[in-house]
Amino acid sequence: MAAKEEYFNPKTGENHGIFGYKYLKFHRMRDPKWTAGDKMIQYVGITKIYDRDRKLQALKTIMARKNKQQYTRRVNKMLKDDTGYLNVANVGDAQRIKNIFQGHFEMQRAYHPLMIENIVEKIDQRTFAKRKALDALVHRFKTLSAAYEKELIKVSELQDRTKFMDPQELYEEIEAKSYELELRHCGTRIRTADAINRAYNEIIRTMLKDSIYYDPVLNALQEDLTEQHRFINKIRNTGIPTMKNVQSLQQEFEDIDRKTSKELTDRFNALMEHREVLNANNRRVKTLVRRDSDFDVNPSRYDRDTRSMADLKIQMEEIEKILKQLKNATSCGKPKEIYPRVKQQIRDSEKMKKNLEKREHQRSITQIEADIAEMCHDELANDFTPDEIRRIENYRLVEKKINAEKIKQKELLENKSDLKDARNMLKSAFQHILDVLRNVDNGVVNSFKSESANPDSLLDLPYFDFNQVMKNPPPKLLEGDLLVFISKAKTKISNLMNIYRDVELTSKQDILNLKYQSNILEEYNKQNMKSMKDIGKSIMEDIVIDDPNVYSRKQIKAISANIVENNMKRED
């Protein structure tokens, strides 16, 4: 069924909604000159703005939805990973266990539901006997190896004793040794000569290779010399006729110069006469000269410089250029500073030349000394005489002694630092004791208070009486000798104990005192019994019992080793 046709009846401008005539004036959009087309254009623009805003809001909605989806995926991934980590922490990493026991299917099936710590504990329990047997075998192997090494050393000593007992060295053997030493030296010299010969052959080969370039270079130099000789001859032949007629040409030049100067003087005088006439008739001449003419009747505009002044100006310009270059070269701000600066630079350059010559001389001397030292080093390196060998051995022994002394010095320094730390700790402890007992022997406590206000008599001690005046300030940290600290502390403690020595204790205090003494004796007895047990154990280990019914320690170990081996075989 076809859709019913609907007719659109547009409203007038007066009856329109928010964009009617009566509302448009608030938006500054009304103009009496507008036509219907202008208003339609305005409405179309507003419609486009609304469409653009609607599209923008739709895009924002899409972006928000995509951001939420991305955040949801990220949270799900994080939740999945954290769940995996939680399962690994609670149950154990099954895949890692499979990788560890790869190829051992029985162990995979046995230890699959357990964690790694439990697996390690189970394996340790199963392999305890094997590890114990392995330790015993390793210990036995080490013992037998040490005994075998000792026997080998004894055998080698006996062999050396039988081989080298009462050796009688023959004269031929001594000569053979000297000849052998000379042969070694000759071999070294032959190798050195061979190396030098190879180096010289390489130099000759390189020079022969480069000699193909010598002839073209010499030919080019010869051609240049010939060209220069011809050029000098041409200049000499050209200048000889001129030198012959130099006097006549000089006379001719002087005549022309005299005539020219006379003519210029006459013209200058005539010009000055004309200038005087112009100055006398200045007003009359101004009326005759046109305004656009190049002729100037103002006498101040004429150039009054003579020929010598013009030459002087040219020379001054050249001098200024040279001065500018000198200022830039010497870094001077004023021309007056150029000469002193140049003079100082000349002196400095002379000093630098002298220093360079001295350095070059020192360098040559150093090079000569280095060559001599290198030659001596090569000779010493290839010297196999008994004196040189003895010197090398002595050098090595001295070096070993120096290293040993350095190690001892290092150990002494470490011990010294440790002793210093211990001394400082003792000083700090005794200083603390002196600080606690600083009011003893100063009249603060003269007699013991038998009847105390406090039930606890310890609160009446002098170092808890905060109402007394501090007669002695606390000493500074770590000052003085350790023995002085010890003697002072001993004196103060003895004086303090003398104060409380003759005090009559109550029954409760006697009971506590006896309990304290019994605890101390009990602790001492425990320590003494423990040390006696250790001593007896060590003594029993060394005692050998002759009774065949009583097994020794070694027999007990052998029996336990056999039992362990039988158990291992039974388990396998």
mmCIF file of C-alpha atoms in Angstrom, residues 297-501:
data_model
loop_
_atom_site.group_PDB
_atom_site.id
_atom_site.type_symbol
_atom_site.label_atom_id
_atom_site.label_comp_id
_atom_site.label_asym_id
_atom_site.label_seq_id
_atom_site.Cartn_x
_atom_site.Cartn_y
_atom_site.Cartn_z
ATOM 1 C CA VAL A 297 80.675 79.608 -8.775
ATOM 2 C CA ASN A 298 81.058 78.888 -5.017
ATOM 3 C CA PRO A 299 84.799 79.145 -4.300
ATOM 4 C CA SER A 300 84.475 76.857 -1.244
ATOM 5 C CA ARG A 301 83.565 73.938 -3.465
ATOM 6 C CA TYR A 302 86.902 73.879 -5.296
ATOM 7 C CA ASP A 303 89.568 71.297 -4.404
ATOM 8 C CA ARG A 304 92.553 73.115 -2.963
ATOM 9 C CA ASP A 305 94.751 69.988 -2.513
ATOM 10 C CA THR A 306 98.114 70.052 -4.214
ATOM 11 C CA ARG A 307 99.693 67.116 -5.982
ATOM 12 C CA SER A 308 101.783 66.213 -2.976
ATOM 13 C CA MET A 309 98.662 66.293 -0.764
ATOM 14 C CA ALA A 310 96.879 63.904 -3.105
ATOM 15 C CA ASP A 311 99.871 61.541 -3.043
ATOM 16 C CA LEU A 312 99.936 61.871 0.732
ATOM 17 C CA LYS A 313 96.238 60.937 0.934
ATOM 18 C CA ILE A 314 96.859 57.839 -1.159
ATOM 19 C CA GLN A 315 99.788 56.887 1.020
ATOM 20 C CA MET A 316 97.702 57.520 4.157
ATOM 21 C CA GLU A 317 94.973 55.188 2.878
ATOM 22 C CA GLU A 318 97.573 52.479 2.266
ATOM 23 C CA ILE A 319 99.066 53.099 5.704
ATOM 24 C CA GLU A 320 95.603 52.889 7.295
ATOM 25 C CA LYS A 321 95.001 49.555 5.581
ATOM 26 C CA ILE A 322 98.350 48.262 6.857
ATOM 27 C CA LEU A 323 97.566 49.563 10.375
ATOM 28 C CA LYS A 324 94.178 47.844 10.298
ATOM 29 C CA GLN A 325 95.811 44.552 9.295
ATOM 30 C CA LEU A 326 98.406 44.981 12.051
ATOM 31 C CA LYS A 327 95.686 45.694 14.632
ATOM 32 C CA ASN A 328 93.807 42.561 13.598
ATOM 33 C CA ALA A 329 97.003 40.494 13.631
ATOM 34 C CA THR A 330 98.223 41.744 17.015
ATOM 35 C CA SER A 331 94.742 42.094 18.599
ATOM 36 C CA CYS A 332 95.379 45.733 19.554
ATOM 37 C CA GLY A 333 92.685 48.346 20.049
ATOM 38 C CA LYS A 334 94.892 51.380 19.397
ATOM 39 C CA PRO A 335 97.708 51.973 16.857
ATOM 40 C CA LYS A 336 100.008 53.085 19.685
ATOM 41 C CA GLU A 337 99.900 49.570 21.138
ATOM 42 C CA ILE A 338 101.075 47.886 17.928
ATOM 43 C CA TYR A 339 104.816 48.518 18.259
ATOM 44 C CA PRO A 340 105.130 47.345 21.918
ATOM 45 C CA ARG A 341 102.985 44.327 21.153
ATOM 46 C CA VAL A 342 105.041 43.405 18.077
ATOM 47 C CA LYS A 343 108.257 43.905 20.051
ATOM 48 C CA GLN A 344 106.968 41.620 22.829
ATOM 49 C CA GLN A 345 105.839 39.024 20.286
ATOM 50 C CA ILE A 346 109.282 39.090 18.651
ATOM 51 C CA ARG A 347 110.896 38.455 22.044
ATOM 52 C CA ASP A 348 108.406 35.665 22.763
ATOM 53 C CA SER A 349 109.045 34.089 19.373
ATOM 54 C CA GLU A 350 112.797 34.175 19.993
ATOM 55 C CA LYS A 351 112.276 32.497 23.369
ATOM 56 C CA MET A 352 110.047 29.895 21.750
ATOM 57 C CA LYS A 353 112.692 29.225 19.086
ATOM 58 C CA LYS A 354 115.314 28.740 21.796
ATOM 59 C CA ASN A 355 112.970 26.420 23.716
ATOM 60 C CA LEU A 356 112.256 24.476 20.535
ATOM 61 C CA GLU A 357 115.967 24.093 19.845
ATOM 62 C CA LYS A 358 116.525 22.946 23.434
ATOM 63 C CA ARG A 359 113.610 20.500 23.227
ATOM 64 C CA GLU A 360 114.895 19.182 19.909
ATOM 65 C CA HIS A 361 118.331 18.683 21.444
ATOM 66 C CA GLN A 362 116.783 16.895 24.436
ATOM 67 C CA ARG A 363 114.670 14.796 22.097
ATOM 68 C CA SER A 364 117.727 13.744 20.092
ATOM 69 C CA ILE A 365 119.568 12.854 23.320
ATOM 70 C CA THR A 366 116.528 10.887 24.546
ATOM 71 C CA GLN A 367 116.303 9.081 21.216
ATOM 72 C CA ILE A 368 119.994 8.159 21.388
ATOM 73 C CA GLU A 369 119.558 6.913 24.967
ATOM 74 C CA ALA A 370 116.469 4.929 23.933
ATOM 75 C CA ASP A 371 118.388 3.328 21.056
ATOM 76 C CA ILE A 372 121.267 2.451 23.392
ATOM 77 C CA ALA A 373 118.825 1.051 25.970
ATOM 78 C CA GLU A 374 117.050 -1.003 23.305
ATOM 79 C CA MET A 375 120.378 -2.369 22.077
ATOM 80 C CA CYS A 376 121.393 -3.225 25.656
ATOM 81 C CA HIS A 377 117.991 -4.834 26.238
ATOM 82 C CA ASP A 378 118.404 -6.996 23.127
ATOM 83 C CA GLU A 379 121.881 -8.005 24.243
ATOM 84 C CA LEU A 380 120.653 -8.854 27.746
ATOM 85 C CA ALA A 381 117.650 -10.741 26.360
ATOM 86 C CA ASN A 382 119.950 -12.919 24.219
ATOM 87 C CA ASP A 383 122.613 -13.279 26.931
ATOM 88 C CA PHE A 384 122.707 -16.791 28.433
ATOM 89 C CA THR A 385 125.869 -16.542 30.496
ATOM 90 C CA PRO A 386 125.893 -17.951 34.052
ATOM 91 C CA ASP A 387 126.189 -14.459 35.526
ATOM 92 C CA GLU A 388 123.105 -13.264 33.689
ATOM 93 C CA ILE A 389 121.119 -16.362 34.647
ATOM 94 C CA ARG A 390 122.200 -15.866 38.270
ATOM 95 C CA ARG A 391 121.168 -12.208 38.106
ATOM 96 C CA ILE A 392 117.706 -13.117 36.763
ATOM 97 C CA GLU A 393 117.222 -15.717 39.507
ATOM 98 C CA ASN A 394 118.277 -13.204 42.159
ATOM 99 C CA TYR A 395 115.859 -10.663 40.703
ATOM 100 C CA ARG A 396 112.998 -13.155 40.869
ATOM 101 C CA LEU A 397 113.866 -14.091 44.463
ATOM 102 C CA VAL A 398 113.984 -10.427 45.483
ATOM 103 C CA GLU A 399 110.647 -9.834 43.755
ATOM 104 C CA LYS A 400 109.083 -12.762 45.648
ATOM 105 C CA LYS A 401 110.439 -11.396 48.933
ATOM 106 C CA ILE A 402 109.043 -7.955 48.155
ATOM 107 C CA ASN A 403 105.611 -9.440 47.402
ATOM 108 C CA ALA A 404 105.726 -11.431 50.648
ATOM 109 C CA GLU A 405 106.660 -8.297 52.598
ATOM 110 C CA LYS A 406 103.806 -6.409 50.946
ATOM 111 C CA ILE A 407 101.359 -9.140 51.982
ATOM 112 C CA LYS A 408 102.698 -9.014 55.557
ATOM 113 C CA GLN A 409 102.409 -5.237 55.588
ATOM 114 C CA LYS A 410 98.828 -5.477 54.371
ATOM 115 C CA GLU A 411 97.976 -8.024 57.099
ATOM 116 C CA LEU A 412 99.617 -5.816 59.737
ATOM 117 C CA LEU A 413 97.591 -2.819 58.571
ATOM 118 C CA GLU A 414 94.376 -4.866 58.745
ATOM 119 C CA ASN A 415 95.261 -6.100 62.243
ATOM 120 C CA LYS A 416 96.111 -2.556 63.271
ATOM 121 C CA SER A 417 92.742 -1.295 62.066
ATOM 122 C CA ASP A 418 90.968 -4.142 63.916
ATOM 123 C CA LEU A 419 92.928 -3.373 67.100
ATOM 124 C CA LYS A 420 92.078 0.289 66.722
ATOM 125 C CA ASP A 421 88.360 -0.538 66.460
ATOM 126 C CA ALA A 422 88.547 -2.803 69.524
ATOM 127 C CA ARG A 423 90.461 -0.155 71.474
ATOM 128 C CA ASN A 424 87.823 2.454 70.577
ATOM 129 C CA MET A 425 85.032 0.092 71.658
ATOM 130 C CA LEU A 426 86.755 -0.529 75.001
ATOM 131 C CA LYS A 427 87.324 3.192 75.466
ATOM 132 C CA SER A 428 83.652 3.857 74.743
ATOM 133 C CA ALA A 429 82.561 1.149 77.230
ATOM 134 C CA PHE A 430 84.827 2.366 80.042
ATOM 135 C CA GLN A 431 83.890 5.955 79.303
ATOM 136 C CA HIS A 432 80.232 4.975 79.658
ATOM 137 C CA ILE A 433 81.042 3.360 83.036
ATOM 138 C CA LEU A 434 82.881 6.512 84.148
ATOM 139 C CA ASP A 435 79.965 8.633 82.991
ATOM 140 C CA VAL A 436 77.593 6.522 85.094
ATOM 141 C CA LEU A 437 79.913 6.760 88.141
ATOM 142 C CA ARG A 438 80.974 10.375 87.675
ATOM 143 C CA ASN A 439 79.490 11.492 91.070
ATOM 144 C CA VAL A 440 81.323 8.828 93.099
ATOM 145 C CA ASP A 441 84.123 10.191 95.371
ATOM 146 C CA ASN A 442 82.714 13.727 95.133
ATOM 147 C CA GLY A 443 80.776 13.859 98.380
ATOM 148 C CA VAL A 444 77.442 13.037 96.789
ATOM 149 C CA VAL A 445 77.101 9.705 98.639
ATOM 150 C CA ASN A 446 78.881 9.510 102.004
ATOM 151 C CA SER A 447 76.946 6.700 103.655
ATOM 152 C CA PHE A 448 74.393 4.089 102.749
ATOM 153 C CA LYS A 449 70.755 4.908 103.425
ATOM 154 C CA SER A 450 69.386 2.002 105.419
ATOM 155 C CA GLU A 451 65.814 3.188 105.457
ATOM 156 C CA SER A 452 64.673 4.242 102.001
ATOM 157 C CA ALA A 453 61.492 5.999 101.089
ATOM 158 C CA ASN A 454 61.250 3.834 97.975
ATOM 159 C CA PRO A 455 60.592 0.101 98.274
ATOM 160 C CA ASP A 456 63.282 -0.498 95.650
ATOM 161 C CA SER A 457 66.673 0.464 97.065
ATOM 162 C CA LEU A 458 68.229 0.710 93.595
ATOM 163 C CA LEU A 459 66.451 4.012 93.052
ATOM 164 C CA ASP A 460 68.580 5.525 95.853
ATOM 165 C CA LEU A 461 71.837 4.940 93.997
ATOM 166 C CA PRO A 462 73.839 8.109 93.245
ATOM 167 C CA TYR A 463 73.514 7.835 89.449
ATOM 168 C CA PHE A 464 69.698 7.831 89.770
ATOM 169 C CA ASP A 465 69.575 10.899 92.030
ATOM 170 C CA PHE A 466 68.689 13.588 89.489
ATOM 171 C CA ASN A 467 68.236 16.293 92.150
ATOM 172 C CA GLN A 468 71.947 16.440 92.972
ATOM 173 C CA VAL A 469 74.155 19.051 91.377
ATOM 174 C CA MET A 470 76.390 17.769 88.565
ATOM 175 C CA LYS A 471 79.812 18.465 90.057
ATOM 176 C CA ASN A 472 81.782 16.759 87.275
ATOM 177 C CA PRO A 473 80.628 17.195 83.662
ATOM 178 C CA PRO A 474 80.702 14.109 81.412
ATOM 179 C CA PRO A 475 84.086 13.600 79.661
ATOM 180 C CA LYS A 476 84.557 14.101 75.945
ATOM 181 C CA LEU A 477 84.386 11.083 73.675
ATOM 182 C CA LEU A 478 87.499 8.892 73.223
ATOM 183 C CA GLU A 479 90.083 11.146 74.878
ATOM 184 C CA GLY A 480 93.020 9.809 76.871
ATOM 185 C CA ASP A 481 94.718 6.442 77.229
ATOM 186 C CA LEU A 482 92.840 3.152 77.681
ATOM 187 C CA LEU A 483 94.819 2.245 80.824
ATOM 188 C CA VAL A 484 93.810 5.560 82.414
ATOM 189 C CA PHE A 485 90.136 4.754 81.731
ATOM 190 C CA ILE A 486 90.544 1.265 83.226
ATOM 191 C CA SER A 487 92.313 2.525 86.386
ATOM 192 C CA LYS A 488 89.702 5.256 86.955
ATOM 193 C CA ALA A 489 86.827 2.813 86.467
ATOM 194 C CA LYS A 490 88.486 0.301 88.805
ATOM 195 C CA THR A 491 88.926 2.959 91.518
ATOM 196 C CA LYS A 492 85.335 4.216 91.234
ATOM 197 C CA ILE A 493 83.823 0.712 91.197
ATOM 198 C CA SER A 494 85.893 -0.338 94.249
ATOM 199 C CA ASN A 495 84.832 2.805 96.123
ATOM 200 C CA LEU A 496 81.204 2.201 95.204
ATOM 201 C CA MET A 497 81.365 -1.424 96.364
ATOM 202 C CA ASN A 498 83.021 -0.370 99.646
ATOM 203 C CA ILE A 499 79.984 1.803 100.385
ATOM 204 C CA TYR A 500 77.604 -1.222 100.162
ATOM 205 C CA ARG A 501 79.976 -3.893 101.546
#
